[in-house]
Amino acid sequence: PTWRALEGAFRGSAEVFVDRVFCDERPCDALFGGRDIVALPAVLYGDPYELDQYHGSKTRAALEALGRSVRAPCSPSSPSRHDRCDDSQLAMLEGFEGLSNEDLDELATTADVARRARVDAIEEALDEKRRELLREWDAVETIRHQRTRRV
Protein backbone atom coordinates (compact mmCIF):
# COMPACT_ATOMS: atom_id res chain seq x y z
CA PRO A 1 0.00 0.00 0.00
CA THR A 2 0.94 3.64 -0.52
CA TRP A 3 1.23 4.37 3.21
CA ARG A 4 3.94 1.70 3.59
CA ALA A 5 5.95 3.27 0.78
CA LEU A 6 5.53 6.68 2.43
CA GLU A 7 6.53 5.23 5.78
CA GLY A 8 9.76 4.04 4.19
CA ALA A 9 10.34 7.33 2.37
CA PHE A 10 10.08 9.33 5.58
CA ARG A 11 11.60 6.86 8.05
CA GLY A 12 13.87 8.74 10.43
CA SER A 13 12.45 12.12 9.44
CA ALA A 14 12.16 14.69 12.21
CA GLU A 15 9.53 16.46 10.11
CA VAL A 16 7.10 13.76 8.96
CA PHE A 17 5.47 10.86 10.79
CA VAL A 18 3.63 8.28 8.73
CA ASP A 19 1.58 5.57 10.37
CA ARG A 20 -1.62 3.63 10.11
CA VAL A 21 -4.35 3.99 12.73
CA PHE A 22 -7.22 1.57 13.22
CA CYS A 23 -10.05 3.72 14.50
CA ASP A 24 -12.55 0.89 14.50
CA GLU A 25 -10.48 -0.78 17.23
CA ARG A 26 -10.22 2.22 19.58
CA PRO A 27 -11.63 5.75 19.84
CA CYS A 28 -9.86 8.26 17.63
CA ASP A 29 -11.60 11.44 18.79
CA ALA A 30 -8.41 12.76 20.38
CA LEU A 31 -6.42 12.19 17.19
CA PHE A 32 -9.01 13.60 14.81
CA GLY A 33 -10.03 16.48 17.07
CA GLY A 34 -13.73 15.71 16.68
CA ARG A 35 -13.73 16.26 12.90
CA ASP A 36 -15.80 13.97 10.74
CA ILE A 37 -13.57 11.81 8.59
CA VAL A 38 -15.57 10.78 5.55
CA ALA A 39 -12.86 9.73 3.11
CA LEU A 40 -10.33 7.07 3.93
CA PRO A 41 -7.47 7.04 4.10
CA ALA A 42 -7.46 10.33 5.99
CA VAL A 43 -4.26 12.34 5.79
CA LEU A 44 -3.65 14.80 8.63
CA TYR A 45 -0.77 17.24 8.72
CA GLY A 46 0.44 20.47 10.29
CA ASP A 47 0.44 21.69 13.87
CA PRO A 48 0.04 18.60 16.08
CA TYR A 49 -2.44 20.50 18.27
CA GLU A 50 -4.57 21.68 15.36
CA LEU A 51 -4.13 19.21 12.52
CA ASP A 52 -5.41 20.01 9.04
CA GLN A 53 -6.96 17.37 6.84
CA TYR A 54 -5.45 16.93 3.38
CA HIS A 55 -8.08 16.66 0.65
CA GLY A 56 -5.83 16.37 -2.40
CA SER A 57 -4.78 13.40 -4.46
CA LYS A 58 -3.75 10.33 -2.47
CA THR A 59 -1.25 8.99 -4.98
CA ARG A 60 2.21 8.19 -3.69
CA ALA A 61 3.74 11.09 -5.64
CA ALA A 62 1.20 13.60 -4.31
CA LEU A 63 1.58 12.42 -0.72
CA GLU A 64 5.38 12.45 -0.95
CA ALA A 65 5.20 16.02 -2.27
CA LEU A 66 2.97 16.96 0.69
CA GLY A 67 5.39 15.28 3.08
CA ARG A 68 8.37 17.13 1.62
CA SER A 69 6.53 20.46 1.86
CA VAL A 70 5.63 19.96 5.53
CA ARG A 71 8.06 21.57 7.93
CA ALA A 72 7.79 21.52 11.67
CA PRO A 73 6.92 24.98 12.95
CA CYS A 74 8.90 27.28 15.20
CA SER A 75 8.98 25.47 18.53
CA PRO A 76 10.02 26.45 22.04
CA SER A 77 10.77 22.82 22.82
CA SER A 78 13.18 22.36 19.93
CA PRO A 79 16.05 24.84 19.65
CA SER A 80 17.00 23.19 16.36
CA ARG A 81 13.82 24.71 14.90
CA HIS A 82 14.48 28.27 15.99
CA ASP A 83 15.66 29.04 12.46
CA ARG A 84 12.01 28.72 11.46
CA CYS A 85 10.94 31.50 13.82
CA ASP A 86 10.39 35.06 12.71
CA ASP A 87 11.57 37.96 14.88
CA SER A 88 8.31 38.23 16.82
CA GLN A 89 8.30 34.48 17.55
CA LEU A 90 11.92 34.63 18.72
CA ALA A 91 11.08 37.55 21.01
CA MET A 92 8.14 35.58 22.41
CA LEU A 93 10.35 32.53 23.00
CA GLU A 94 12.89 34.68 24.83
CA GLY A 95 10.04 35.98 26.99
CA PHE A 96 8.93 32.44 27.78
CA GLU A 97 12.43 31.45 28.80
CA GLY A 98 12.33 34.12 31.52
CA LEU A 99 9.09 32.81 33.05
CA SER A 100 8.86 30.48 36.03
CA ASN A 101 7.07 27.12 35.71
CA GLU A 102 4.12 28.54 37.63
CA ASP A 103 3.88 31.50 35.25
CA LEU A 104 4.10 29.17 32.25
CA ASP A 105 1.31 27.00 33.70
CA GLU A 106 -0.86 30.08 34.20
CA LEU A 107 -0.14 31.27 30.67
CA ALA A 108 -1.06 27.85 29.23
CA THR A 109 -4.30 27.81 31.23
CA THR A 110 -5.16 31.32 30.05
CA ALA A 111 -4.46 30.38 26.41
CA ASP A 112 -6.63 27.27 26.78
CA VAL A 113 -9.49 29.30 28.25
CA ALA A 114 -9.19 31.82 25.40
CA ARG A 115 -9.17 29.03 22.79
CA ARG A 116 -12.26 27.46 24.35
CA ALA A 117 -14.00 30.85 24.42
CA ARG A 118 -13.30 31.28 20.68
CA VAL A 119 -14.67 27.81 19.97
CA ASP A 120 -17.77 28.49 22.10
CA ALA A 121 -18.37 31.79 20.27
CA ILE A 122 -18.06 30.09 16.88
CA GLU A 123 -20.40 27.30 17.94
CA GLU A 124 -22.94 29.84 19.22
CA ALA A 125 -22.76 31.76 15.93
CA LEU A 126 -23.31 28.52 14.00
CA ASP A 127 -26.26 27.60 16.23
CA GLU A 128 -27.80 31.04 15.67
CA LYS A 129 -27.34 30.69 11.90
CA ARG A 130 -28.97 27.25 12.07
CA ARG A 131 -31.95 28.69 14.01
CA GLU A 132 -32.22 31.52 11.45
CA LEU A 133 -32.23 29.06 8.55
CA LEU A 134 -34.85 26.90 10.26
CA ARG A 135 -37.06 29.98 10.77
CA GLU A 136 -36.68 30.82 7.07
CA TRP A 137 -37.47 27.23 6.12
CA ASP A 138 -40.59 27.26 8.31
CA ALA A 139 -41.73 30.54 6.70
CA VAL A 140 -41.24 29.12 3.20
CA GLU A 141 -43.09 25.93 4.17
CA THR A 142 -45.98 27.95 5.57
CA ILE A 143 -46.26 29.97 2.34
CA ARG A 144 -46.01 26.80 0.25
CA HIS A 145 -48.70 25.12 2.34
CA GLN A 146 -51.02 28.18 2.02
CA ARG A 147 -50.56 28.26 -1.75
CA THR A 148 -51.21 24.54 -1.98
CA ARG A 149 -54.47 24.93 -0.03
CA ARG A 150 -55.65 27.65 -2.44
CA VAL A 151 -55.23 25.39 -5.43
JSON list of C-alpha atoms in Angstrom, two decimals, residues 80-138:
[
{"chain": "A", "resi": 80, "resn": "SER", "atom": "CA", "xyz": [17.00, 23.19, 16.36]},
{"chain": "A", "resi": 81, "resn": "ARG", "atom": "CA", "xyz": [13.82, 24.71, 14.90]},
{"chain": "A", "resi": 82, "resn": "HIS", "atom": "CA", "xyz": [14.48, 28.27, 15.99]},
{"chain": "A", "resi": 83, "resn": "ASP", "atom": "CA", "xyz": [15.66, 29.04, 12.46]},
{"chain": "A", "resi": 84, "resn": "ARG", "atom": "CA", "xyz": [12.01, 28.72, 11.46]},
{"chain": "A", "resi": 85, "resn": "CYS", "atom": "CA", "xyz": [10.94, 31.50, 13.82]},
{"chain": "A", "resi": 86, "resn": "ASP", "atom": "CA", "xyz": [10.39, 35.06, 12.71]},
{"chain": "A", "resi": 87, "resn": "ASP", "atom": "CA", "xyz": [11.57, 37.96, 14.88]},
{"chain": "A", "resi": 88, "resn": "SER", "atom": "CA", "xyz": [8.31, 38.23, 16.82]},
{"chain": "A", "resi": 89, "resn": "GLN", "atom": "CA", "xyz": [8.30, 34.48, 17.55]},
{"chain": "A", "resi": 90, "resn": "LEU", "atom": "CA", "xyz": [11.92, 34.63, 18.72]},
{"chain": "A", "resi": 91, "resn": "ALA", "atom": "CA", "xyz": [11.08, 37.55, 21.01]},
{"chain": "A", "resi": 92, "resn": "MET", "atom": "CA", "xyz": [8.14, 35.58, 22.41]},
{"chain": "A", "resi": 93, "resn": "LEU", "atom": "CA", "xyz": [10.35, 32.53, 23.00]},
{"chain": "A", "resi": 94, "resn": "GLU", "atom": "CA", "xyz": [12.89, 34.68, 24.83]},
{"chain": "A", "resi": 95, "resn": "GLY", "atom": "CA", "xyz": [10.04, 35.98, 26.99]},
{"chain": "A", "resi": 96, "resn": "PHE", "atom": "CA", "xyz": [8.93, 32.44, 27.78]},
{"chain": "A", "resi": 97, "resn": "GLU", "atom": "CA", "xyz": [12.43, 31.45, 28.80]},
{"chain": "A", "resi": 98, "resn": "GLY", "atom": "CA", "xyz": [12.33, 34.12, 31.52]},
{"chain": "A", "resi": 99, "resn": "LEU", "atom": "CA", "xyz": [9.09, 32.81, 33.05]},
{"chain": "A", "resi": 100, "resn": "SER", "atom": "CA", "xyz": [8.86, 30.48, 36.03]},
{"chain": "A", "resi": 101, "resn": "ASN", "atom": "CA", "xyz": [7.07, 27.12, 35.71]},
{"chain": "A", "resi": 102, "resn": "GLU", "atom": "CA", "xyz": [4.12, 28.54, 37.63]},
{"chain": "A", "resi": 103, "resn": "ASP", "atom": "CA", "xyz": [3.88, 31.50, 35.25]},
{"chain": "A", "resi": 104, "resn": "LEU", "atom": "CA", "xyz": [4.10, 29.17, 32.25]},
{"chain": "A", "resi": 105, "resn": "ASP", "atom": "CA", "xyz": [1.31, 27.00, 33.70]},
{"chain": "A", "resi": 106, "resn": "GLU", "atom": "CA", "xyz": [-0.86, 30.08, 34.20]},
{"chain": "A", "resi": 107, "resn": "LEU", "atom": "CA", "xyz": [-0.14, 31.27, 30.67]},
{"chain": "A", "resi": 108, "resn": "ALA", "atom": "CA", "xyz": [-1.06, 27.85, 29.23]},
{"chain": "A", "resi": 109, "resn": "THR", "atom": "CA", "xyz": [-4.30, 27.81, 31.23]},
{"chain": "A", "resi": 110, "resn": "THR", "atom": "CA", "xyz": [-5.16, 31.32, 30.05]},
{"chain": "A", "resi": 111, "resn": "ALA", "atom": "CA", "xyz": [-4.46, 30.38, 26.41]},
{"chain": "A", "resi": 112, "resn": "ASP", "atom": "CA", "xyz": [-6.63, 27.27, 26.78]},
{"chain": "A", "resi": 113, "resn": "VAL", "atom": "CA", "xyz": [-9.49, 29.30, 28.25]},
{"chain": "A", "resi": 114, "resn": "ALA", "atom": "CA", "xyz": [-9.19, 31.82, 25.40]},
{"chain": "A", "resi": 115, "resn": "ARG", "atom": "CA", "xyz": [-9.17, 29.03, 22.79]},
{"chain": "A", "resi": 116, "resn": "ARG", "atom": "CA", "xyz": [-12.26, 27.46, 24.35]},
{"chain": "A", "resi": 117, "resn": "ALA", "atom": "CA", "xyz": [-14.00, 30.85, 24.42]},
{"chain": "A", "resi": 118, "resn": "ARG", "atom": "CA", "xyz": [-13.30, 31.28, 20.68]},
{"chain": "A", "resi": 119, "resn": "VAL", "atom": "CA", "xyz": [-14.67, 27.81, 19.97]},
{"chain": "A", "resi": 120, "resn": "ASP", "atom": "CA", "xyz": [-17.77, 28.49, 22.10]},
{"chain": "A", "resi": 121, "resn": "ALA", "atom": "CA", "xyz": [-18.37, 31.79, 20.27]},
{"chain": "A", "resi": 122, "resn": "ILE", "atom": "CA", "xyz": [-18.06, 30.09, 16.88]},
{"chain": "A", "resi": 123, "resn": "GLU", "atom": "CA", "xyz": [-20.40, 27.30, 17.94]},
{"chain": "A", "resi": 124, "resn": "GLU", "atom": "CA", "xyz": [-22.94, 29.84, 19.22]},
{"chain": "A", "resi": 125, "resn": "ALA", "atom": "CA", "xyz": [-22.76, 31.76, 15.93]},
{"chain": "A", "resi": 126, "resn": "LEU", "atom": "CA", "xyz": [-23.31, 28.52, 14.00]},
{"chain": "A", "resi": 127, "resn": "ASP", "atom": "CA", "xyz": [-26.26, 27.60, 16.23]},
{"chain": "A", "resi": 128, "resn": "GLU", "atom": "CA", "xyz": [-27.80, 31.04, 15.67]},
{"chain": "A", "resi": 129, "resn": "LYS", "atom": "CA", "xyz": [-27.34, 30.69, 11.90]},
{"chain": "A", "resi": 130, "resn": "ARG", "atom": "CA", "xyz": [-28.97, 27.25, 12.07]},
{"chain": "A", "resi": 131, "resn": "ARG", "atom": "CA", "xyz": [-31.95, 28.69, 14.01]},
{"chain": "A", "resi": 132, "resn": "GLU", "atom": "CA", "xyz": [-32.22, 31.52, 11.45]},
{"chain": "A", "resi": 133, "resn": "LEU", "atom": "CA", "xyz": [-32.23, 29.06, 8.55]},
{"chain": "A", "resi": 134, "resn": "LEU", "atom": "CA", "xyz": [-34.85, 26.90, 10.26]},
{"chain": "A", "resi": 135, "resn": "ARG", "atom": "CA", "xyz": [-37.06, 29.98, 10.77]},
{"chain": "A", "resi": 136, "resn": "GLU", "atom": "CA", "xyz": [-36.68, 30.82, 7.07]},
{"chain": "A", "resi": 137, "resn": "TRP", "atom": "CA", "xyz": [-37.47, 27.23, 6.12]},
{"chain": "A", "resi": 138, "resn": "ASP", "atom": "CA", "xyz": [-40.59, 27.26, 8.31]}
]
